[in-house]
mmCIF file of C-alpha atoms and ligand atoms in Angstrom:
data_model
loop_
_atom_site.group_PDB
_atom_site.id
_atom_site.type_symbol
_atom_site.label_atom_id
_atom_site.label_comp_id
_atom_site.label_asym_id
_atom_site.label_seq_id
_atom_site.Cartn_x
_atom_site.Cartn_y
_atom_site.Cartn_z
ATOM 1 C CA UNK A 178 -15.176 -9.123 18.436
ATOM 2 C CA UNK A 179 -12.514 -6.500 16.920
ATOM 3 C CA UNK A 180 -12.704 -4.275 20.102
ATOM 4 C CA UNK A 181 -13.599 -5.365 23.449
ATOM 5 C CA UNK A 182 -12.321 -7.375 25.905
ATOM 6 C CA UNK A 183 -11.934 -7.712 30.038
ATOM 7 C CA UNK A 184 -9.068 -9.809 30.302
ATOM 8 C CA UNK A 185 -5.627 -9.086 30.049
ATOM 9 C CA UNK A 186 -3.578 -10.114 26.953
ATOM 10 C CA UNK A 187 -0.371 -9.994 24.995
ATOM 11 C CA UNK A 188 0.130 -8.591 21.681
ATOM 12 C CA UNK A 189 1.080 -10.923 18.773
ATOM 13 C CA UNK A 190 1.308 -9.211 14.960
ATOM 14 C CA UNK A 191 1.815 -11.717 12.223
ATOM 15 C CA UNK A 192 3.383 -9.981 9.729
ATOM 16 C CA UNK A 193 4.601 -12.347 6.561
ATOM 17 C CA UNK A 194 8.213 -11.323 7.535
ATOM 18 C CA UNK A 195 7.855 -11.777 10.489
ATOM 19 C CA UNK A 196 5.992 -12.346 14.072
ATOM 20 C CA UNK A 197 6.184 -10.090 16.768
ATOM 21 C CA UNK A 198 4.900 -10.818 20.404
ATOM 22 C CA UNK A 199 4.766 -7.725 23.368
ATOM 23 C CA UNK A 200 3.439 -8.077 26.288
ATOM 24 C CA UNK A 201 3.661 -4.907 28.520
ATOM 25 C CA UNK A 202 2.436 -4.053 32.046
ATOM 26 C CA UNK A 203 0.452 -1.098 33.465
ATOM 27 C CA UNK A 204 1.654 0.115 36.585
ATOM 28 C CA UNK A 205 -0.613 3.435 38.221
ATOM 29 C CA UNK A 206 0.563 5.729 35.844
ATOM 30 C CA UNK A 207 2.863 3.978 33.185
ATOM 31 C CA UNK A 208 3.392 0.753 30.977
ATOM 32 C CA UNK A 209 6.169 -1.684 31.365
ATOM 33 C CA UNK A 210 7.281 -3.625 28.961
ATOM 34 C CA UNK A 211 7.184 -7.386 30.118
ATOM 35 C CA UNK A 212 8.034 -9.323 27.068
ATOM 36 C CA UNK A 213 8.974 -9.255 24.022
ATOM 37 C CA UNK A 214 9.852 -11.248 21.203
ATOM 38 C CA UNK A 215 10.658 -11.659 17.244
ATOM 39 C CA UNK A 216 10.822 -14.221 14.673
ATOM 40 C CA UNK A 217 11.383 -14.605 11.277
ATOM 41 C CA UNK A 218 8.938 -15.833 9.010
ATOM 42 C CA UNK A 219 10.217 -18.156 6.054
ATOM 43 C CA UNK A 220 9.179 -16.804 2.549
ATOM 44 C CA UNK A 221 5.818 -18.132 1.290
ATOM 45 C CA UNK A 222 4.684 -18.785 5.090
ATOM 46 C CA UNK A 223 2.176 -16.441 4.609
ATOM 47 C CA UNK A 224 0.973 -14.346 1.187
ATOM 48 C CA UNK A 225 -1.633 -11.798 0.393
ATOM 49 C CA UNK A 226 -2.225 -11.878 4.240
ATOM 50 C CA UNK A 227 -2.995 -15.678 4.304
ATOM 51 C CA UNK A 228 -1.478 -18.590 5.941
ATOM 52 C CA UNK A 229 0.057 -20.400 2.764
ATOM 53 C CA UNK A 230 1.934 -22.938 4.981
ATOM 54 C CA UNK A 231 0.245 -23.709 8.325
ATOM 55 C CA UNK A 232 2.888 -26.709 9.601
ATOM 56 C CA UNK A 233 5.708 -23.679 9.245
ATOM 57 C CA UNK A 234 3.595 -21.058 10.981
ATOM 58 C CA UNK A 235 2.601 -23.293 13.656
ATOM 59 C CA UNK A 236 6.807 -23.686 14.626
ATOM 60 C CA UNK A 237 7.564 -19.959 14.329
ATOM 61 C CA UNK A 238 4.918 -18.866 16.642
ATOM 62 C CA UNK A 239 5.447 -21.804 18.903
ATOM 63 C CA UNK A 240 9.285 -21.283 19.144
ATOM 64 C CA UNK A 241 8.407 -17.699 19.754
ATOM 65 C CA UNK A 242 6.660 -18.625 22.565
ATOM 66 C CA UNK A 243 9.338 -20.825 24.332
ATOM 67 C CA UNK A 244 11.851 -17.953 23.667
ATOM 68 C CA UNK A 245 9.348 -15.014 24.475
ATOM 69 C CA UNK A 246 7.328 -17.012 27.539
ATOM 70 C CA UNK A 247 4.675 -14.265 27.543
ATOM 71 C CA UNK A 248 2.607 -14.555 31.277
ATOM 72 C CA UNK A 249 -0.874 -15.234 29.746
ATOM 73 C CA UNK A 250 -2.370 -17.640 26.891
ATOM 74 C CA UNK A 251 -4.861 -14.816 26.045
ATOM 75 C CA UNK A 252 -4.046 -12.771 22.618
ATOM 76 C CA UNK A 253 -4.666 -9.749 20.453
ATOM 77 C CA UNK A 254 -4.083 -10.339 16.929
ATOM 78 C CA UNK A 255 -5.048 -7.924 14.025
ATOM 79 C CA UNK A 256 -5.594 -8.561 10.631
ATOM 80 C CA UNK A 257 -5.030 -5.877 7.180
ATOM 81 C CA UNK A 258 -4.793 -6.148 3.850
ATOM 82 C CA UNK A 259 -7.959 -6.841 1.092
ATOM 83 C CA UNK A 260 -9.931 -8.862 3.360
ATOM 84 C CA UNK A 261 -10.544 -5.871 5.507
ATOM 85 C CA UNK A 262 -12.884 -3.119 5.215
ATOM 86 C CA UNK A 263 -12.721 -0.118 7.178
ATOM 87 C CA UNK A 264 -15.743 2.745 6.488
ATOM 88 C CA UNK A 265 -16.681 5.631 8.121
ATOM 89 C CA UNK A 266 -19.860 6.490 8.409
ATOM 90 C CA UNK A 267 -22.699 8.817 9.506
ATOM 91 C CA UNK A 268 -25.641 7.757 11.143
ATOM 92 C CA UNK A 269 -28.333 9.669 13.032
ATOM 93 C CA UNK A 270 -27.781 9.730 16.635
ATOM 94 C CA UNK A 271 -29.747 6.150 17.615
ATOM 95 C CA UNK A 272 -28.532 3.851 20.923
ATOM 96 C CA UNK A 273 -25.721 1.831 20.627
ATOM 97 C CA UNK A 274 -28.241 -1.300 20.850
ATOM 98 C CA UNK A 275 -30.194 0.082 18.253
ATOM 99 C CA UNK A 276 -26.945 0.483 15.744
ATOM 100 C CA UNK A 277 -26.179 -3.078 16.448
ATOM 101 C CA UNK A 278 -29.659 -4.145 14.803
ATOM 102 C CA UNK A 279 -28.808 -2.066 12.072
ATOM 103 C CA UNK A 280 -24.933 -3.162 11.737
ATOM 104 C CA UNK A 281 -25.736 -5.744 9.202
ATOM 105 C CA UNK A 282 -27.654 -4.081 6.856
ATOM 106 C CA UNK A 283 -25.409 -0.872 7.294
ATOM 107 C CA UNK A 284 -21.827 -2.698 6.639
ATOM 108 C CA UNK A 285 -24.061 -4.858 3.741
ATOM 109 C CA UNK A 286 -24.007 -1.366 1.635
ATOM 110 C CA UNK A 287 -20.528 -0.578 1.260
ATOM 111 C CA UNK A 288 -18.632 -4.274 1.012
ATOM 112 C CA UNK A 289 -17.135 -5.784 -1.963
ATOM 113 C CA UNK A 290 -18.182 -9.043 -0.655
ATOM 114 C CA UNK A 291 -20.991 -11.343 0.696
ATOM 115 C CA UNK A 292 -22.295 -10.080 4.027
ATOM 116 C CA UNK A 293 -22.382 -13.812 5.027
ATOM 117 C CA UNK A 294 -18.206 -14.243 4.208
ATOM 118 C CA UNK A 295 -17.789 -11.696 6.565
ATOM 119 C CA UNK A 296 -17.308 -10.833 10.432
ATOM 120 C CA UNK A 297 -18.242 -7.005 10.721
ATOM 121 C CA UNK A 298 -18.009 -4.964 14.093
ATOM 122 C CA UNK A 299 -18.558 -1.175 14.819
ATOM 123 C CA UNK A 300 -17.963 1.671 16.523
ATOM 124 C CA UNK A 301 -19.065 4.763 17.738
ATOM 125 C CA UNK A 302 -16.762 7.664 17.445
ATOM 126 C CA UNK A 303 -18.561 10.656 18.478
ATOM 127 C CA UNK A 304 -20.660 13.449 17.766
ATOM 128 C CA UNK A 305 -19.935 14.104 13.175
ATOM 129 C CA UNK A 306 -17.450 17.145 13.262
ATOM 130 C CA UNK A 307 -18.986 17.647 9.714
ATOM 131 C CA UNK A 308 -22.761 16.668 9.907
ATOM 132 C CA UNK A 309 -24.628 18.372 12.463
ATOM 133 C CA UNK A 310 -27.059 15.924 14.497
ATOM 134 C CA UNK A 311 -25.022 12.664 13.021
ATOM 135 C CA UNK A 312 -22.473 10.723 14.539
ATOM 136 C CA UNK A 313 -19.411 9.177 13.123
ATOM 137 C CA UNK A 314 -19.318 5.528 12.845
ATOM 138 C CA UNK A 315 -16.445 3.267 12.062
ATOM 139 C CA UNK A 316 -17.764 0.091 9.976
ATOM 140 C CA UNK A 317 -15.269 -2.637 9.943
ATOM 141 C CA UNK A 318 -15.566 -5.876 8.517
ATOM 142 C CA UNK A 319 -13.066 -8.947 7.880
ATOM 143 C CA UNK A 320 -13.258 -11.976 5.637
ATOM 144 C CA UNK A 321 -14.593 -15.218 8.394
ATOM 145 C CA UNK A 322 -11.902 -17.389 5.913
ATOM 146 C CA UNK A 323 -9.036 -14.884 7.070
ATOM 147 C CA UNK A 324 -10.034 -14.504 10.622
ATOM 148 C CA UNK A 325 -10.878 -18.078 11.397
ATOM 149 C CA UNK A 326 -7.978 -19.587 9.598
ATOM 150 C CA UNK A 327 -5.365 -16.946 12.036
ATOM 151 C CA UNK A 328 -7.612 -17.758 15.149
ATOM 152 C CA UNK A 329 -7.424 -21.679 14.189
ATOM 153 C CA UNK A 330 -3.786 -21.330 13.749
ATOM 154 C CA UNK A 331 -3.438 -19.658 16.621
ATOM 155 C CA UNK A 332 -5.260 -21.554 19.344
ATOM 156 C CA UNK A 333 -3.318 -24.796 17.447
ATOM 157 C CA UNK A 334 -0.558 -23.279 20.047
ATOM 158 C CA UNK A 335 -2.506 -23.169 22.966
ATOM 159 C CA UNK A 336 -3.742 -19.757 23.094
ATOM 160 C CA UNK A 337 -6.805 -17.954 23.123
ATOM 161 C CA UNK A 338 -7.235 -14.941 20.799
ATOM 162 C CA UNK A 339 -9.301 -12.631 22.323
ATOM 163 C CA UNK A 340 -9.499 -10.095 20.058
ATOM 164 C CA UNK A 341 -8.795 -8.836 16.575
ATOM 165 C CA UNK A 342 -7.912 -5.692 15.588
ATOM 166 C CA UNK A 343 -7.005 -4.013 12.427
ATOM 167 C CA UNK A 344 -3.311 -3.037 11.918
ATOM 168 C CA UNK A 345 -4.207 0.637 11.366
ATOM 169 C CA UNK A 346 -5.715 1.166 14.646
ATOM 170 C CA UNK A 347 -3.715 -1.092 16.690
ATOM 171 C CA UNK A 348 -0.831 1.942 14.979
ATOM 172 C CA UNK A 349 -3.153 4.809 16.241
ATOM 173 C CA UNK A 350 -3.452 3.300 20.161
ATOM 174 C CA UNK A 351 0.629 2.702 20.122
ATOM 175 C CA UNK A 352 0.889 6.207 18.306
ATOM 176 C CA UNK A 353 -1.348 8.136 21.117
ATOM 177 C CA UNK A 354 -0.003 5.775 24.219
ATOM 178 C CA UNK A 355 3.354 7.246 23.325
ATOM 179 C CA UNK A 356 2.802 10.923 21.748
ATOM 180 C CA UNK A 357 0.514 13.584 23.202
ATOM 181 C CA UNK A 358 -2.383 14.540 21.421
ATOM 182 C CA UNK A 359 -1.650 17.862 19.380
ATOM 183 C CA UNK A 360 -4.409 19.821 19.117
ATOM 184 C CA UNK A 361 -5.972 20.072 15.758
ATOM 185 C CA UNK A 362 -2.605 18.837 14.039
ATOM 186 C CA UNK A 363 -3.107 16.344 11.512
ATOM 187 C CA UNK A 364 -0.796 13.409 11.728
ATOM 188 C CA UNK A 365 -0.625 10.788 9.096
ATOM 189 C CA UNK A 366 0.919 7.239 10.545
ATOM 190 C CA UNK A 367 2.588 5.123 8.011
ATOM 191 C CA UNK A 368 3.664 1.399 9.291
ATOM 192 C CA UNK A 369 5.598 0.172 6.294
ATOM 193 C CA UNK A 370 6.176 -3.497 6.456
ATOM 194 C CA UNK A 371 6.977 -6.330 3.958
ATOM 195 C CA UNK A 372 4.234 -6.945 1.725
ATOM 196 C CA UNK A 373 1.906 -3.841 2.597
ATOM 197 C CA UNK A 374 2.221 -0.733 4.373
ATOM 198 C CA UNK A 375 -0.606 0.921 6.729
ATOM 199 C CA UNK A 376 -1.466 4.398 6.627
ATOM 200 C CA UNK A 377 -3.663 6.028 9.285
ATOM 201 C CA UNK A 378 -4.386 10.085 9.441
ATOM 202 C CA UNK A 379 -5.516 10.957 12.860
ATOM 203 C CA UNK A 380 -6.439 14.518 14.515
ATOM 204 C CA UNK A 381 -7.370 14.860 18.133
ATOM 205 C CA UNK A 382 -7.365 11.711 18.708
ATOM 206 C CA UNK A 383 -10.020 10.090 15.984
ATOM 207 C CA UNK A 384 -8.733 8.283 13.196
ATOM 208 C CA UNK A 385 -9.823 10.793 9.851
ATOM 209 C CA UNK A 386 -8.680 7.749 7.198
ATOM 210 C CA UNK A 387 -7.476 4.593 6.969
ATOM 211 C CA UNK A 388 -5.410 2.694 4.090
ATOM 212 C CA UNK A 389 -3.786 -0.176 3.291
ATOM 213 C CA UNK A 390 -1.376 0.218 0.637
ATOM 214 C CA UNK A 391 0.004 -2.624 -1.470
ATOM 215 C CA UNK A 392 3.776 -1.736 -1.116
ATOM 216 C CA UNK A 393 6.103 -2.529 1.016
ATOM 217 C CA UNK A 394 9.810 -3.828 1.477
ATOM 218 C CA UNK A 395 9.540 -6.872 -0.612
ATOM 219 C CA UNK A 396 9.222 -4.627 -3.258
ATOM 220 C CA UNK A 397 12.513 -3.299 -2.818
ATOM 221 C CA UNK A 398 14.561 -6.914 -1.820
ATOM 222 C CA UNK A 399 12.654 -8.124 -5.425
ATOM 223 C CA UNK A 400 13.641 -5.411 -7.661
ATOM 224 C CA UNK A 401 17.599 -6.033 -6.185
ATOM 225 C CA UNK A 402 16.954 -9.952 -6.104
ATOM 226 C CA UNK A 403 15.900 -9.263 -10.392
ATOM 227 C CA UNK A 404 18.066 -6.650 -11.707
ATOM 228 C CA UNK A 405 21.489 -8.257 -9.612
ATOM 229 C CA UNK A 406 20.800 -11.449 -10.289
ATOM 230 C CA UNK A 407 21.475 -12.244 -6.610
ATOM 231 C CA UNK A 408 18.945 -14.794 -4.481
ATOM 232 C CA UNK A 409 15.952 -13.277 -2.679
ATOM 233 C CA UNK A 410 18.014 -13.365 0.900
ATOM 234 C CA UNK A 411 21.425 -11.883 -0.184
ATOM 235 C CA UNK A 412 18.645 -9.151 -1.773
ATOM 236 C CA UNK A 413 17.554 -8.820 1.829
ATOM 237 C CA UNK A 414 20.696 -8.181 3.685
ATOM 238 C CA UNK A 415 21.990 -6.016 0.489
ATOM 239 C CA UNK A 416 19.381 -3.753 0.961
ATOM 240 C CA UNK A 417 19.483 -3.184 4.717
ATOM 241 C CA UNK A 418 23.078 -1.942 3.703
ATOM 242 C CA UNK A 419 25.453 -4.811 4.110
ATOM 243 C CA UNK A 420 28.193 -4.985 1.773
ATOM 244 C CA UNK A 421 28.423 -7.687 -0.920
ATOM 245 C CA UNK A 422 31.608 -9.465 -3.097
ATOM 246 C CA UNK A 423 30.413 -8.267 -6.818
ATOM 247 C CA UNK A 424 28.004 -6.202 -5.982
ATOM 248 C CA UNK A 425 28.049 -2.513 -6.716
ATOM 249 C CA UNK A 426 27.063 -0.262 -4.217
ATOM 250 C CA UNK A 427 26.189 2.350 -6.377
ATOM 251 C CA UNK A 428 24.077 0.478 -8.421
ATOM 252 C CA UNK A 429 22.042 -0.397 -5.381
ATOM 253 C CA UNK A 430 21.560 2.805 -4.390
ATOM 254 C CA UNK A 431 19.873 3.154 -7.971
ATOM 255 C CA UNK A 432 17.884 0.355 -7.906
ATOM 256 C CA UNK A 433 16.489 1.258 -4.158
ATOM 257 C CA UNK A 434 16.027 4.786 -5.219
ATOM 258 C CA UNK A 435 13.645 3.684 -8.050
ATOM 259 C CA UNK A 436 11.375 1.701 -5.586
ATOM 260 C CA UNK A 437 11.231 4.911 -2.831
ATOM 261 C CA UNK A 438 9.782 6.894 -5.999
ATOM 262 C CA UNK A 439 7.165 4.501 -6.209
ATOM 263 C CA UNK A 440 6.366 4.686 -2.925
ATOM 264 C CA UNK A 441 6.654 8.354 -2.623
ATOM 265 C CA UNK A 442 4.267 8.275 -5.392
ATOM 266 C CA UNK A 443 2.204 5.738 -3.465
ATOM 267 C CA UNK A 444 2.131 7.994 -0.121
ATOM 268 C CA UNK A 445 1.321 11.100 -2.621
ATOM 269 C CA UNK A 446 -2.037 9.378 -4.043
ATOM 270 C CA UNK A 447 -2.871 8.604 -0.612
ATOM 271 C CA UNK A 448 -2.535 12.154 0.548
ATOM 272 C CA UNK A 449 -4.443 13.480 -2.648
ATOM 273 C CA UNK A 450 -7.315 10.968 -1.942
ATOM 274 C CA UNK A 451 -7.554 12.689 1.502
ATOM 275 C CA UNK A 452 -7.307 16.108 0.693
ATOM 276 C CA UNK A 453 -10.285 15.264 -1.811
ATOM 277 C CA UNK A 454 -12.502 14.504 1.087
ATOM 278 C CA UNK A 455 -11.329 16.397 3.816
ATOM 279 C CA UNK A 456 -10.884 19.734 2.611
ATOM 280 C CA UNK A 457 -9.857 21.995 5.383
ATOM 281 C CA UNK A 458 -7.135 19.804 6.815
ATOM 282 C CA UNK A 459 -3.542 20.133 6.034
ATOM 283 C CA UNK A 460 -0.810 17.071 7.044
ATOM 284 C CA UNK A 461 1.316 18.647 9.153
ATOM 285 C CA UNK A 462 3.824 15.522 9.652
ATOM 286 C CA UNK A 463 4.326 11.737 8.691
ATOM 287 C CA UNK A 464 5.089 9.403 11.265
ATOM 288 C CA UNK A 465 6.618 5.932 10.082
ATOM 289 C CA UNK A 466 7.122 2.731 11.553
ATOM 290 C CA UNK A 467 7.751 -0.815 10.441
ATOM 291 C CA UNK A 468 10.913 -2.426 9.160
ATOM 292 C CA UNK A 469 10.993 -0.667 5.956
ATOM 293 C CA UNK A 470 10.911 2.347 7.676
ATOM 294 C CA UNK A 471 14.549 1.904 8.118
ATOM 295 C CA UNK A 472 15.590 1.656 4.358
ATOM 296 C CA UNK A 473 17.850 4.036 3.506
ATOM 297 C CA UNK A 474 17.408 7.373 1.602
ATOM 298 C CA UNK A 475 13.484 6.909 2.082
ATOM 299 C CA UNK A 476 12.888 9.535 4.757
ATOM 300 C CA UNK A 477 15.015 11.925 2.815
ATOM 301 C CA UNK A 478 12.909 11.079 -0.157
ATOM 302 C CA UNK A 479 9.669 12.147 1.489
ATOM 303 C CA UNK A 480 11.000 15.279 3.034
ATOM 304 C CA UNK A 481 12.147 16.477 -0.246
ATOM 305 C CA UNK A 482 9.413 15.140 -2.866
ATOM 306 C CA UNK A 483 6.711 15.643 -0.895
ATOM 307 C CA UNK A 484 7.763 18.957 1.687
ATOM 308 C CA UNK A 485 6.751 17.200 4.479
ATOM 309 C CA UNK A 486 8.180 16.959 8.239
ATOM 310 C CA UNK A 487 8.803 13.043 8.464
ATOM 311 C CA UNK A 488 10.285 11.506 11.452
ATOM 312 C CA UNK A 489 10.937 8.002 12.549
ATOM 313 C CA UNK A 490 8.698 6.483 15.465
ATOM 314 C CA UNK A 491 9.259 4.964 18.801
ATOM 315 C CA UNK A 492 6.856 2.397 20.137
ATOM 316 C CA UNK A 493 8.713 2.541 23.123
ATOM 317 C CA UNK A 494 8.891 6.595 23.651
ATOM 318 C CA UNK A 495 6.768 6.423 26.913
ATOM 319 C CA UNK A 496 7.156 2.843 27.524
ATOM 320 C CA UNK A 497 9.093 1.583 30.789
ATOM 321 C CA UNK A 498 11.844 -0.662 29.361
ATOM 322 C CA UNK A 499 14.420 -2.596 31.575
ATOM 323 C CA UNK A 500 18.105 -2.788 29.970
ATOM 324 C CA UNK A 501 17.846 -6.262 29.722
ATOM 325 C CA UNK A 502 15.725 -6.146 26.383
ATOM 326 C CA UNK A 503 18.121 -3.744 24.985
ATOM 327 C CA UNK A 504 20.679 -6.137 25.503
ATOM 328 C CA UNK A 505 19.188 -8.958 24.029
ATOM 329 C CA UNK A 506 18.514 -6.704 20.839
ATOM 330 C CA UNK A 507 15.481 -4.989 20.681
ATOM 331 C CA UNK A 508 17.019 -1.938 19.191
ATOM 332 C CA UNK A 509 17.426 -4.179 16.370
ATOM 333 C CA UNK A 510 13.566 -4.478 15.805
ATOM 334 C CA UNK A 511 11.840 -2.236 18.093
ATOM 335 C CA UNK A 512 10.704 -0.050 15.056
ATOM 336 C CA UNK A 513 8.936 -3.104 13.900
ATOM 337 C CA UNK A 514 7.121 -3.914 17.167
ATOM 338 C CA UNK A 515 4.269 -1.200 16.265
ATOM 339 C CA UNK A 516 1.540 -2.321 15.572
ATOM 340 C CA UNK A 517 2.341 -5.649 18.791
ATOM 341 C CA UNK A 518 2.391 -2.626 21.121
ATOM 342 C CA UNK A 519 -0.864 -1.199 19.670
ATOM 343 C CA UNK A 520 -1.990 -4.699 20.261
ATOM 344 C CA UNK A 521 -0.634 -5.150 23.831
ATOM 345 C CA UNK A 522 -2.417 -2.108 25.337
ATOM 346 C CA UNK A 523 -5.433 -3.462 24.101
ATOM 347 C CA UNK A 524 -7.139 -4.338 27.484
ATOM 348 C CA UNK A 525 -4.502 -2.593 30.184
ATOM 349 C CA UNK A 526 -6.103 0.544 29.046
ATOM 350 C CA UNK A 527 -9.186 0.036 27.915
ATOM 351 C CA UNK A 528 -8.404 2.232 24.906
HETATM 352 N N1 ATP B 228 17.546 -1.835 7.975
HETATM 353 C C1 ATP B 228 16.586 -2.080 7.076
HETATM 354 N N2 ATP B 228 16.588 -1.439 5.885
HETATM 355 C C2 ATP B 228 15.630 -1.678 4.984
HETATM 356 N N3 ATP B 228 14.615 -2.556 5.156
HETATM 357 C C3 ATP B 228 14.571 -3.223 6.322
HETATM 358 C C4 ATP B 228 15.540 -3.038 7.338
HETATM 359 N N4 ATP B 228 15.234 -3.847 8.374
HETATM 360 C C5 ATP B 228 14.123 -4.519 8.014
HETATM 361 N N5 ATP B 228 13.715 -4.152 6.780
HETATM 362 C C6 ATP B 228 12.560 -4.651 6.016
HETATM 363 O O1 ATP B 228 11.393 -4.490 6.779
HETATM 364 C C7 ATP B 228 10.435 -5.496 6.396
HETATM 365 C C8 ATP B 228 9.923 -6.168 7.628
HETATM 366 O O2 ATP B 228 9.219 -5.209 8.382
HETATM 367 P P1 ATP B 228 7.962 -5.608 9.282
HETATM 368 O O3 ATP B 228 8.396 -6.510 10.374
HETATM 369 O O4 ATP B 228 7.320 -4.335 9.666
HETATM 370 O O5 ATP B 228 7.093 -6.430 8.222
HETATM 371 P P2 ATP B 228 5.946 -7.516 8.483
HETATM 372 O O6 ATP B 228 5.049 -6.976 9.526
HETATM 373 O O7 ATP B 228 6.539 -8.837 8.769
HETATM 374 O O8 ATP B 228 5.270 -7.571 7.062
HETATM 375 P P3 ATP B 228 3.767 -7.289 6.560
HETATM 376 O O9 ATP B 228 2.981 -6.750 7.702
HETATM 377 O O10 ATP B 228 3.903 -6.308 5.455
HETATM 378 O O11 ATP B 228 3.285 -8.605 6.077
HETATM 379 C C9 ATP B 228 11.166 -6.464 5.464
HETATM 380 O O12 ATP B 228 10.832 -6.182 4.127
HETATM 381 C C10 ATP B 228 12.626 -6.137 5.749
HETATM 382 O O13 ATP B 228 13.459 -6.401 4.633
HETATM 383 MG MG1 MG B 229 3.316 -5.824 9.484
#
């Protein structure tokens, strides 16, 4: 279920800030984008990765929709978060049929979980750079509650998910659509978004580790909303930089900085943890995407605490897009639209 399908479909990440919908087309040699769509989330909608209020949900994507009018009722959603495991393994070399017999008992080994709470999928990755004689096997299983409750939700509006996908990867297909593969340099993708953050390190083209980190930009709007004594939305547009009566800019500053230490710190661990079992690789850059990838002083934050080359993504880099998106204000969220785009060239590439 997480990886295969034959029909076309649109991308649709529901993130608990908000939902983004892309829809692109593949022409002989490029991808178009076709639609493309945002909307705001009200607070609560959706916590820890569930759907808290289902009524609410049901509106936003549905409004989407009307606004968005994506060509086809067929979907790619992902899912992240605790609910998800994501393992790489090594298994002699066997058939693909015979690792399927062997999936259940495989995944059973490594989850947190009951085997029966869970929908796992896998997939082959190659020859094991590592292991001679082995091949690399990515193990991936998601909570049935989690799944089923985003499918329900989802065909409630008349569409048909198709597939689901983990945010990490869906980050790694929009990351290699648009950048060209550089040989043997290790990459580490960060999406940051609201409530978590997805980190992926990829070389050549696999995916070396995955992680799913529990910070993200609520974080920040929280710490502003508690130590200004200002509501949870003036918090919001504070920290995206616009000026408020009474409220000290420096101060802000302060109380921002604090959080992008404890993300730094966050970023650092998950570096460390790599390093720890991969060796002989060295991160040669951070990529980042997702709206908190915006917030200000974090990028400098990185480059300085950590030494690393950081740069800001494009979903869109090698992605046809007519000037009437622009001028209906995608600049204002195309940052976010990751891990949609990921989705969207799901099936149109078979990737
Ligand atoms: N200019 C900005 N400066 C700082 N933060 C910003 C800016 N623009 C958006 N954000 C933050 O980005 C976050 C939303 O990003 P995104 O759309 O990637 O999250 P999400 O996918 O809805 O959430 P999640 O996947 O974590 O549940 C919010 O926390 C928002 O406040
Ligand atoms: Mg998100």
């Amino acid at each position: 279920m997480f990886f295969k399908t034959k029909k076309e479909v649109f991308g649709l990440d529901i993130g608990s800030h908000s939902i983004k919908l892309i829809e692109l087309k593949k022409s002989k040699r490029d991808y178009k984008l076709k639609t493309a769509g945002i909307k705001l989330l009200p607070k609560d909608t959706i916590i820890d990765g569930s759907i808290m209020d289902s009524t609410t949900f049901i509106d936003t994507v549905r409004s989407l929709l009307t606004e968005a009018k994506p060509s086809t009722k067929f979907v790619a959603l992902s899912v992240s978060g605790q609910g998800v495991i994501v393992k790489k393994i090594n298994v002699p070399f066997i058939t693909e049929e015979e690792l399927a017999n062997a999936i259940q008992w495989e995944t059973e080994q490594y989850l947190p979980f009951n085997i029966q709470d869970v929908y796992c999928d896998f997939k082959i990755l190659g020859e094991s750079a590592e292991i001679q004689g082995q091949l690399d096997v990515l193990l991936v299983a998601a909570k049935k509650d989690l799944v089923d409750d985003y499918q329900n939700a989802i065909r409630e509006v008349g569409l048909e998910p198709l597939v689901v996908d983990v945010d990490a990867f869906a980050l790694q297909n929009m990351y290699e659509l648009n950048e060209p593969i550089l040989e043997d340099k290790v990459v580490m993708l960060a999406n940051l978004g609201a409530s978590f953050s997805n980190i992926n390190i990829v070389k050549n083209g696999l995916s070396l580790f995955t992680r799913d980190v529990i910070w993200g930009g609520n974080k920040v709007t929280e710490s502003l909303q508690k130590n200004l004594g200002i509501t949870f939305e003036d918090a919001e547009s504070v920290k995206c930089g616009k000026p408020m009566e009474g409220i000290d800019i420096n101060e802000v500053s302060a109380i921002i900085a604090q959080e992008i230490d404890n993300v730094v710190n966050e970023i650092q661990r998950t570096i460390n943890f790599f390093y720890n079992s991969n060796p002989n690789d060295v991160i040669d850059k951070i990529v980042l995407y997702g709206g908190t990838a915006q917030l200000n002083g974090l990028i400098d934050a990185i480059k300085e605490k950590l030494g690393l080359v950081v740069e800001l993504g494009n979903p869109f880099k090698r992605i046809a897009v007519d000037r009437s998106f622009w001028n209906k204000g995608l600049q204002n969220y195309s940052i976010q639209t990751a891990i949609a785009v990921g989705l969207a060239i799901r099936r149109l590439g078979d990737r």
